[in-house]
Tab-separated table of C-alpha atoms in Angstrom:
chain	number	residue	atom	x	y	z
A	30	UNK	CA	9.563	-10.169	13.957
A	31	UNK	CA	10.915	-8.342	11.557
A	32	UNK	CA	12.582	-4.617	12.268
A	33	UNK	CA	11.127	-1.522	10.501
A	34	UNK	CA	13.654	1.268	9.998
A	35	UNK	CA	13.896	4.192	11.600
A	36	UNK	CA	10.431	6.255	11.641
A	37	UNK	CA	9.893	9.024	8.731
A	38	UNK	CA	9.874	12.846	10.064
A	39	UNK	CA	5.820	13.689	10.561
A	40	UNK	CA	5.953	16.108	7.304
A	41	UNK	CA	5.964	13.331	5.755
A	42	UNK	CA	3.283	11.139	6.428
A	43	UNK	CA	0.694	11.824	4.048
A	44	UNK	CA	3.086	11.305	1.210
A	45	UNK	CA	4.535	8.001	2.455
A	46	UNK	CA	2.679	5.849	0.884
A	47	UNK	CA	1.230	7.170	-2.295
A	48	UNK	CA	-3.030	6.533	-2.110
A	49	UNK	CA	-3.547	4.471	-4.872
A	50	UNK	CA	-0.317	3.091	-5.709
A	51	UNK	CA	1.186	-0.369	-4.328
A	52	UNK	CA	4.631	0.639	-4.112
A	53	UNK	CA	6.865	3.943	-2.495
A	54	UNK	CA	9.932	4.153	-4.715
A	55	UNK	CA	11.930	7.439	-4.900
A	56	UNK	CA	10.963	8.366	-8.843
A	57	UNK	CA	12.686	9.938	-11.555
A	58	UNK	CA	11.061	13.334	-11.698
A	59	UNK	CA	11.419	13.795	-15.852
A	60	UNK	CA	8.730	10.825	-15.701
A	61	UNK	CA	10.691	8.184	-17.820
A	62	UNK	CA	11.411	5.037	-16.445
A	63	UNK	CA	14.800	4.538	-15.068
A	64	UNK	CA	16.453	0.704	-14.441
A	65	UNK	CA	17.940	-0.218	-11.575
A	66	UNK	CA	19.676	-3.090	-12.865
A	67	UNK	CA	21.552	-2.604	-15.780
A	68	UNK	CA	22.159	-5.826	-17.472
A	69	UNK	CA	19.262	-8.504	-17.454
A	70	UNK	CA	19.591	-11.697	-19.442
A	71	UNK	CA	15.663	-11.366	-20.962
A	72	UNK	CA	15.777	-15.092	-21.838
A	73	UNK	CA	15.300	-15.971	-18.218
A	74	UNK	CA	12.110	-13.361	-18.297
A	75	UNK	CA	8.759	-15.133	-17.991
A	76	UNK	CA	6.268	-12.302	-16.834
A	77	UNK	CA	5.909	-8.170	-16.793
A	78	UNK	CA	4.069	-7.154	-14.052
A	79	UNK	CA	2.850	-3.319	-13.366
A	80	UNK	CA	2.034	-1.481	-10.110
A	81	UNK	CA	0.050	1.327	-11.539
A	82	UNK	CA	-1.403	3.965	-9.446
A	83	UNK	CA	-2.351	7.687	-9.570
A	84	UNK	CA	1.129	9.531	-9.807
A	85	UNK	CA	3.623	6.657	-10.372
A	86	UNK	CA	4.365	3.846	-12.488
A	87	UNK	CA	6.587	0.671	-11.463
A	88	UNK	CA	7.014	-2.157	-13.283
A	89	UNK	CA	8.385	-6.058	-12.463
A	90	UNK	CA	10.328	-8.257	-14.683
A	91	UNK	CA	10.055	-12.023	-13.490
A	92	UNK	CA	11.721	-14.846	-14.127
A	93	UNK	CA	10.396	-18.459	-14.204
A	94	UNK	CA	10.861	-19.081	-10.450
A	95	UNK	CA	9.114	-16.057	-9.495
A	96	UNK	CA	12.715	-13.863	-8.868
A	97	UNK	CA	12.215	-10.245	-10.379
A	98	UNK	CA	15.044	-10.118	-12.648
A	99	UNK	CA	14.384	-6.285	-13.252
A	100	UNK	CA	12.540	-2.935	-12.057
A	101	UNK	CA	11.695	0.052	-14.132
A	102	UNK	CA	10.349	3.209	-11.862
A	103	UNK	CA	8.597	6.129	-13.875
A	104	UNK	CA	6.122	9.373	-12.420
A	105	UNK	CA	3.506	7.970	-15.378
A	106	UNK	CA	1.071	6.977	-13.369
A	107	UNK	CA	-2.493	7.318	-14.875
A	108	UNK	CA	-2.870	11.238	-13.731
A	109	UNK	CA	0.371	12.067	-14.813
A	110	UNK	CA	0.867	10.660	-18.354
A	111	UNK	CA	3.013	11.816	-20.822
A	112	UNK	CA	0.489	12.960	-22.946
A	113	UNK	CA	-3.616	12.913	-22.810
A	114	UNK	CA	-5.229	9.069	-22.612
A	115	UNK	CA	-6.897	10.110	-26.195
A	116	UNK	CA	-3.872	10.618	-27.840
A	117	UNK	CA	-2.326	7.605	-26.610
A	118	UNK	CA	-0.881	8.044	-23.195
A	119	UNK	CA	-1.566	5.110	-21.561
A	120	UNK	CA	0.409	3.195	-24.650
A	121	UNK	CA	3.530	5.906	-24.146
A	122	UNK	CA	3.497	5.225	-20.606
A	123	UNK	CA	3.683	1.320	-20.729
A	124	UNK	CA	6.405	1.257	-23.680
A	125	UNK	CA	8.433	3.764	-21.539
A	126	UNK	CA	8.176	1.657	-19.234
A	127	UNK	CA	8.049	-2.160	-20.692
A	128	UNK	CA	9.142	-1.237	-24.407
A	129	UNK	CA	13.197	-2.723	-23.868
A	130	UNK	CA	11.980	-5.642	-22.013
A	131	UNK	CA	9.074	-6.685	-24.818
A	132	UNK	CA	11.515	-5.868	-28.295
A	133	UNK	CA	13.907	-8.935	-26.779
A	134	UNK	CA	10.735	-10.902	-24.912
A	135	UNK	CA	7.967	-9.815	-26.673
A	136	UNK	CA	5.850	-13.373	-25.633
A	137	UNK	CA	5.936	-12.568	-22.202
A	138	UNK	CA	2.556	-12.365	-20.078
A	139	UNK	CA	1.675	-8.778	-18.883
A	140	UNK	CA	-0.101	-8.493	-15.455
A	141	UNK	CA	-0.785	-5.016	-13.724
A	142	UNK	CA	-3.098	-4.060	-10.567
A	143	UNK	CA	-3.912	-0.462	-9.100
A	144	UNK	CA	-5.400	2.401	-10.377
A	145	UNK	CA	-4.813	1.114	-13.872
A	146	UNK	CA	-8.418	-0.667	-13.594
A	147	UNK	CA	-10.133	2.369	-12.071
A	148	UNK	CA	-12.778	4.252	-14.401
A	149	UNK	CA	-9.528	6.865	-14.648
A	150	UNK	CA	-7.649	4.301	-16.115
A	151	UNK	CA	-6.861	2.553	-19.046
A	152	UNK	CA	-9.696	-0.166	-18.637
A	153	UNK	CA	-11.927	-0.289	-16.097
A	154	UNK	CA	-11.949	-3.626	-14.328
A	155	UNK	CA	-15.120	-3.657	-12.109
A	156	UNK	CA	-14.782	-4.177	-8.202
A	157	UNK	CA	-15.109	-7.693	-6.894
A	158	UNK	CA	-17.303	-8.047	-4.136
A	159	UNK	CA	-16.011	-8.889	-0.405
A	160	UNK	CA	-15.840	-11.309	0.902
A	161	UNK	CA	-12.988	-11.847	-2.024
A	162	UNK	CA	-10.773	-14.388	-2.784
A	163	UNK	CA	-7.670	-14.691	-5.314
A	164	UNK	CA	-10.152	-16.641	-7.980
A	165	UNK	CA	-12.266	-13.745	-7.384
A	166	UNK	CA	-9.780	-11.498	-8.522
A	167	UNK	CA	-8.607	-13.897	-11.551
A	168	UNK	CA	-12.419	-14.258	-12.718
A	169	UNK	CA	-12.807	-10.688	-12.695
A	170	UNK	CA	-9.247	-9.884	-14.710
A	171	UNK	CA	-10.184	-7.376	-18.091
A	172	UNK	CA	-7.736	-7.334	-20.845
A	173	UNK	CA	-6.623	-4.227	-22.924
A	174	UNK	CA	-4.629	-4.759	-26.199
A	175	UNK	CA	-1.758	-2.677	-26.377
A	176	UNK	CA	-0.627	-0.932	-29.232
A	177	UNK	CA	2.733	-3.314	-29.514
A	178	UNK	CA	-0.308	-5.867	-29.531
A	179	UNK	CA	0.146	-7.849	-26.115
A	180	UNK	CA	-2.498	-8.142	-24.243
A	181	UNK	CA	-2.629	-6.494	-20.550
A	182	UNK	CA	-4.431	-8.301	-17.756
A	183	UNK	CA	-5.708	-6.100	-14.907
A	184	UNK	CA	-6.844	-6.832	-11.953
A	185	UNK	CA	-9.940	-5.942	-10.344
A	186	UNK	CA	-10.002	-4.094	-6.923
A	187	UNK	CA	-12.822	-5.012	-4.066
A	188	UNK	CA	-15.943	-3.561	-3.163
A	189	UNK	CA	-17.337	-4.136	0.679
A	190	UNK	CA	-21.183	-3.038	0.123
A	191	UNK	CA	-23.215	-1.713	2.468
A	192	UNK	CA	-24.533	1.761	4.545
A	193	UNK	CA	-20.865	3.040	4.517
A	194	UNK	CA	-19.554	1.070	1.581
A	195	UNK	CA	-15.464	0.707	1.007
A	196	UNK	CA	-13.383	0.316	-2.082
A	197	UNK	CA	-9.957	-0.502	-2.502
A	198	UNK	CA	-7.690	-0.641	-6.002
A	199	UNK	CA	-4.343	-2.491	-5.687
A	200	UNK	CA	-4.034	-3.213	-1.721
A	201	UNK	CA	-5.978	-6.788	-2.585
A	202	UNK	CA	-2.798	-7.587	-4.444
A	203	UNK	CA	-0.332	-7.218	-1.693
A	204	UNK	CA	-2.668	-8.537	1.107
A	205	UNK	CA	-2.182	-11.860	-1.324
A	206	UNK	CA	0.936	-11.236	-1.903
A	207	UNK	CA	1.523	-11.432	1.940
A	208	UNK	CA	-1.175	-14.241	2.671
A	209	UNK	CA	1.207	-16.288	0.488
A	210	UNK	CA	4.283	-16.000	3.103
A	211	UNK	CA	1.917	-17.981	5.382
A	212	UNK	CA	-0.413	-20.465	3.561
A	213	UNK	CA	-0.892	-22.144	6.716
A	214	UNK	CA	-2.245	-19.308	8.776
A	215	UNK	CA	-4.499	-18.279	5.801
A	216	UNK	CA	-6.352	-21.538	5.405
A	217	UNK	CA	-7.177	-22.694	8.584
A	218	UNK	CA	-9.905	-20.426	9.181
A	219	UNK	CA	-8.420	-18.129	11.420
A	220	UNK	CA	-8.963	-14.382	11.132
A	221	UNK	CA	-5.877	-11.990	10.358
A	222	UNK	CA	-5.634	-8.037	10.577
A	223	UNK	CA	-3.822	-6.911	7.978
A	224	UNK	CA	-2.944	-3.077	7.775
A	225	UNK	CA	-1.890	-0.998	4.883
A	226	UNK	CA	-0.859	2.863	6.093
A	227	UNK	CA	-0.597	5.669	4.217
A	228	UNK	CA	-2.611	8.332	2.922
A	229	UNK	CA	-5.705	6.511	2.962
A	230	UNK	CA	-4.996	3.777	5.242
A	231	UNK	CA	-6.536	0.336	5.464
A	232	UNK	CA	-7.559	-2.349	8.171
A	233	UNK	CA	-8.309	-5.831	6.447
A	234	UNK	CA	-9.670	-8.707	8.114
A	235	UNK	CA	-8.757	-11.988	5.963
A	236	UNK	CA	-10.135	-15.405	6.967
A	237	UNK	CA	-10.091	-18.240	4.511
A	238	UNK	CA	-7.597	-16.322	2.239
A	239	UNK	CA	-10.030	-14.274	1.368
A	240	UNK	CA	-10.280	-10.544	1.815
A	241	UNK	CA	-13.652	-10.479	4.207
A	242	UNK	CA	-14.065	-7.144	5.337
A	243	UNK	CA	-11.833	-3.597	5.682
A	244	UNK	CA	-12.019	0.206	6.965
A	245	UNK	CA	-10.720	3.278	5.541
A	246	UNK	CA	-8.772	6.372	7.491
A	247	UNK	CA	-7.722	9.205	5.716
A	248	UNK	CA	-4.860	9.696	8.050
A	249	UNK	CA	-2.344	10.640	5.935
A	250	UNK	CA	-4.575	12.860	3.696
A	251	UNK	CA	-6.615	14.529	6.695
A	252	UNK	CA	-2.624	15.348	8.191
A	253	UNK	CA	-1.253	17.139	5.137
A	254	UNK	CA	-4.511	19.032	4.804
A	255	UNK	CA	-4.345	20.088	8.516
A	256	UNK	CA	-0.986	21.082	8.416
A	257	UNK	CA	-0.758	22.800	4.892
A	258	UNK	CA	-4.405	24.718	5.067
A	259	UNK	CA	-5.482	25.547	8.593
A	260	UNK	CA	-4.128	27.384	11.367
A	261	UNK	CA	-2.685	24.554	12.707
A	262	UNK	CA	0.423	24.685	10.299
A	263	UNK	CA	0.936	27.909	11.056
A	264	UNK	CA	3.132	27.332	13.962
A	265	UNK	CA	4.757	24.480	13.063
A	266	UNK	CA	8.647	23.379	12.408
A	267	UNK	CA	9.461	21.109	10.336
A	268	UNK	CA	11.593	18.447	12.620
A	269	UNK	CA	15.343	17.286	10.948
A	270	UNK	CA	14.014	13.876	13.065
A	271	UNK	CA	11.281	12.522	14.594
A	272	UNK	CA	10.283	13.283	18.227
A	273	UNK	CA	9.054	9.982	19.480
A	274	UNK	CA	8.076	11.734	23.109
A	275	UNK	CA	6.042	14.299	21.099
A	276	UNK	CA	4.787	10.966	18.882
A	277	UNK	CA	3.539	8.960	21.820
A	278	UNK	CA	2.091	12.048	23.504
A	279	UNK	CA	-0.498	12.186	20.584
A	280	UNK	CA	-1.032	8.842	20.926
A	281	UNK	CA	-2.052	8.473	23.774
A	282	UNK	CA	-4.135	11.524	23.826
A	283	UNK	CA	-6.112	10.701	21.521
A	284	UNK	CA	-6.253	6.993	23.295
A	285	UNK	CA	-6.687	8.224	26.498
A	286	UNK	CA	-8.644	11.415	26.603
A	287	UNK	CA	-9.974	10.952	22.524
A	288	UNK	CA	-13.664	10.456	23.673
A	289	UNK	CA	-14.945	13.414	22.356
A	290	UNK	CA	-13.662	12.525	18.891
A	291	UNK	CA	-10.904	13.553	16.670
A	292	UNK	CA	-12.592	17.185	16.203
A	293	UNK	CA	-12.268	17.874	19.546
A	294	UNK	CA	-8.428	16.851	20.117
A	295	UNK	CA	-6.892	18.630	16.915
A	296	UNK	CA	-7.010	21.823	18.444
A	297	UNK	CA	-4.390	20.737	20.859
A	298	UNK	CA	-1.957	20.380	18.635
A	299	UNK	CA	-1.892	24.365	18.891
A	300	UNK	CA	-3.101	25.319	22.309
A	301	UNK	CA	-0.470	23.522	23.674
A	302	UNK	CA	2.250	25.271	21.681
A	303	UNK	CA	0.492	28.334	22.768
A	304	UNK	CA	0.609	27.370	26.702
A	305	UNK	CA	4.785	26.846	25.772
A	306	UNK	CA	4.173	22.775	26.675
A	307	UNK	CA	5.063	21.652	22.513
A	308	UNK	CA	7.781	23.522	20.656
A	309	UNK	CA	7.080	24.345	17.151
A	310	UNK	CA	9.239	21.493	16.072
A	311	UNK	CA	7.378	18.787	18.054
A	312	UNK	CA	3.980	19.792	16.739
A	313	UNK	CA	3.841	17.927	13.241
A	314	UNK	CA	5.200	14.852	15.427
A	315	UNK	CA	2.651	15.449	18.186
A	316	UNK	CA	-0.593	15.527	15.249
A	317	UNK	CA	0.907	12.638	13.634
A	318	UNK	CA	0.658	10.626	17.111
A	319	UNK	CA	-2.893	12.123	17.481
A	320	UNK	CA	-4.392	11.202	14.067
A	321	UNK	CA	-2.510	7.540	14.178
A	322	UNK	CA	-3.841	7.359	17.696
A	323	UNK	CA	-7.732	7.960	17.011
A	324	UNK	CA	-7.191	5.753	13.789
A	325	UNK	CA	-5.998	2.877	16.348
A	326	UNK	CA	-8.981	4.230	18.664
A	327	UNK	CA	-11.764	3.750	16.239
A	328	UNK	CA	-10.015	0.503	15.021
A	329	UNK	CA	-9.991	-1.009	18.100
A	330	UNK	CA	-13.707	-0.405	18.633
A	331	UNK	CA	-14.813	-1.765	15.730
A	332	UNK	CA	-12.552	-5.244	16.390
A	333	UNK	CA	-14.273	-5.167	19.764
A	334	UNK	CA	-17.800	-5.281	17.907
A	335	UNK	CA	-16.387	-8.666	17.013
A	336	UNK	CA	-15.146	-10.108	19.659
A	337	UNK	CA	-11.487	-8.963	19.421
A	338	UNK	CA	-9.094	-6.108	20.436
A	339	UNK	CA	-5.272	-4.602	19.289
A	340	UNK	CA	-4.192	-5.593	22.971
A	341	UNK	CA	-2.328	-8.999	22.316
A	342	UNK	CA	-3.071	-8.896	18.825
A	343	UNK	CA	-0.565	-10.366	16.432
A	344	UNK	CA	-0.837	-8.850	12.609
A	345	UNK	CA	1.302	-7.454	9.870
A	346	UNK	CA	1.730	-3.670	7.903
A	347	UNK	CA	2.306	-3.290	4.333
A	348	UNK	CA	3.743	-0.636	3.133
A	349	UNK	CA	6.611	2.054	3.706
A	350	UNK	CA	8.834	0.577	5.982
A	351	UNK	CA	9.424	3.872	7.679
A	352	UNK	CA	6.133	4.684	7.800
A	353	UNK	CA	5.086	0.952	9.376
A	354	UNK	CA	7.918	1.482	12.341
A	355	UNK	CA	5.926	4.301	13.088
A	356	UNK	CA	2.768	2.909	13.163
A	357	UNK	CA	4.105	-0.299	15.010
A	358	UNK	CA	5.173	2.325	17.525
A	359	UNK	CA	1.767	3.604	17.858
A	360	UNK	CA	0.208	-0.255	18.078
A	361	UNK	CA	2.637	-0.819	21.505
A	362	UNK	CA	0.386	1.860	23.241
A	363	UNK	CA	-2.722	-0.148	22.361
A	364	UNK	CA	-0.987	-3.626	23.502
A	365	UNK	CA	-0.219	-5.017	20.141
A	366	UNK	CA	3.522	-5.929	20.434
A	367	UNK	CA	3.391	-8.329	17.269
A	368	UNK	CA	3.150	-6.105	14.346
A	369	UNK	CA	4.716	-7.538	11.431
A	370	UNK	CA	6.438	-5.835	8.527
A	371	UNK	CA	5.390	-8.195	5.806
A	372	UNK	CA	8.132	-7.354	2.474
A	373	UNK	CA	7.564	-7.571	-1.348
A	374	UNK	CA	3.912	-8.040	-0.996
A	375	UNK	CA	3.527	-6.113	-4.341
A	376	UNK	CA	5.595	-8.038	-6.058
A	377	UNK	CA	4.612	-11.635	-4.702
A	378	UNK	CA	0.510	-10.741	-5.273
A	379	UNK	CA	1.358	-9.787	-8.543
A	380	UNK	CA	3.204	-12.670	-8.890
A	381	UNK	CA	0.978	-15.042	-7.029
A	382	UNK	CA	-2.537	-13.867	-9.138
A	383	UNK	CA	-0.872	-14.068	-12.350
A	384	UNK	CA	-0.318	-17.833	-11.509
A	385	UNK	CA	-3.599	-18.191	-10.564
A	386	UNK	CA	-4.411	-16.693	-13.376
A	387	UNK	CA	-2.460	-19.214	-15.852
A	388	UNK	CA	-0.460	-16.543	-17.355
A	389	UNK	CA	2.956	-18.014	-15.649
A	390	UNK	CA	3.417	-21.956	-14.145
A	391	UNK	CA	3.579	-21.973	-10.516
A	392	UNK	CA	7.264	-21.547	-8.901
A	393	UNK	CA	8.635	-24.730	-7.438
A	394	UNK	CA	8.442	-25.074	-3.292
A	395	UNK	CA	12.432	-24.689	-3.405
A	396	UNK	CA	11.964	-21.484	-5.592
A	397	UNK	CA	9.228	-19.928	-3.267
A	398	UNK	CA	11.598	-21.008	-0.056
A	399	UNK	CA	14.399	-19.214	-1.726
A	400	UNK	CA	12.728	-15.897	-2.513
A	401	UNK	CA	11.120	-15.906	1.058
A	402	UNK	CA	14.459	-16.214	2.701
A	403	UNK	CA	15.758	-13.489	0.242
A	404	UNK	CA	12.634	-11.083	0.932
């Protein structure tokens, strides 16, 4: 299995993994996109690919074999342009962002998932129903022409219908991009949990390589807004580390004595600190334990509806890897030992639909061996 770092302090959880982006990279705050890698050969480059989400931009440039040669970072993501979508921000954004790479490569095949394709964004790409597979996604690709003229594919996100229906916008791609570390497992009928944490996090069940159902928690959202706009902030500290006694406490309140609902457990988070039992430092540690700990809860329940349960359950987390250790913390409590951080998943679904979608040729076996053992 592999090792998540060491967990993020609580303050942070609701910003850990940005809502509608794929990606968490630390972003240059003037907005313009910054290379990490200074000198590319750009005759190797066979595909731009964009992760493009509410506040943040990041962009992929591939070689042949599937190897990103190159990443750009920028703040432009479709809320935050650099100037209104009328006047041509979603253009300034992507040639901030893709301009160098396209004046030395300018036949490359553009890709991009997230936001991007919401009714916000540049083109809306309509949700493909669940249950969803990649083909899914690659028949429902729209295409914007850019001002530079290349055309930009995006991809669709997924629609589960029904009384209490769910959306999500980018997460399909990396829950490919991570089916494709295990073809085996995702063909042979089996069911895998997949979850995604962050501010709005997501359980996916996959079967068939194909995304067949998924639930949404606000955890990380309903955990800044408790701590930044009710009384239960007031008395808080933020922590220079995490307090995993104060973690797993929540936890397994809200496991343990969490039948009255989430409503009804919050309040602890200050009566205890009143009653001297949770210092004011241990408090945003002690809520994050409790939301995480009802999400798990009410997660649990619903696999149970289908014959299943967290206890003994192998799966895999996308996302942060900070974030994910925490989480994979939480999961021990409910008997899930086997919670795998599954790497590059952005990049790979990005990757792996743009094949699909006959914008690149398929990487050889010893290519796709090579960046697994790399990732």
């Amino acid at each position: 299995m592999t090792q998540a770092g060491s967990p993020m302090p609580a303050a942070q959880l609701a910003g850990a993994v940005e809502a509608a982006s794929l990606t968490d990279a630390a972003l240059d705050a003037s907005g313009a996109a910054t290379a990490q890698t200074q000198a590319v050969s750009l005759d190797q480059a066979a595909l731009v690919a964009l992760d493009w989400g509410t506040t943040s931009l990041r962009a992929y440039l591939f070689d042949a074999a599937g190897n990103v040669l190159d990443t750009r970072e920028s703040t432009a993501g479709i809320m935050n342009l650099p100037r209104p979508a009328a006047d041509g921000g979603f253009d300034a954004a992507f040639e901030s962002a893709c301009g160098a790479w396209l004046e030395r490569a300018p036949n490359v095949p553009v890709i991009a998932a997230g936001m991007v394709g919401s009714a916000q964004g540049w083109l809306e790409a309509p949700y493909v129903d669940a249950p969803a597979s990649a083909d899914a996604l690659v028949d429902g690709i729209v295409r914007v022409q850019t001002a530079r003229g290349v055309t930009l594919h995006i991809v669709p996100g997924v629609l589960e219908r029904g009384e209490l229906p769910n959306v999500m916008r980018g997460e399909e791609t990396q829950i490919f991009g991570a089916l494709g570390d295990s073809p085996a497992a995702a063909t042979d009928g089996q069911h895998e949990l997949i979850g995604l944490p962050g501010t709005h996090a997501k359980w996916v069940v996959v079967r068939g390589s194909r995304i067949e159902r998924f639930h949404t928690f606000m955890t990380g959202e309903v955990f800044a807004a408790l701590r930044e706009h009710t009384i239960l902030g007031r008395t808080m500290v933020t922590p220079d580390r995490m307090d995993t006694e104060a973690f797993l406490r929540g936890v397994n309140n809200a496991r343990l004595k969490g039948q009255a609902g989430v409503l009804a457990t919050i309040f602890s988070t200050r009566t205890l600190g009143l009653t001297g039992q949770l210092a004011g430092q241990q408090q945003p540690d002690y809520l994050s334990g409790l939301l995480i700990g009802h999400e798990l809860a009410g997660l649990d329940a619903v696999l149970v509806q289908h014959q299943s349960k967290l206890d003994g359950h192998a799966l895999r987390l996308i996302g942060n890897e900070a974030l994910c250790g925490r989480y994979q913390l939480a999961l021990t409590q409910f008997g899930c030992t086997e919670a795998e951080l599954a790497r590059q998943a952005t990049e790979r679904g990005l990757w792996r639909i743009a094949t699909q979608a006959g914008l690149v040729a398929p990487a050889s076996g010893a290519a796709q061996a090579a960046r697994a053992v790399g990732g």
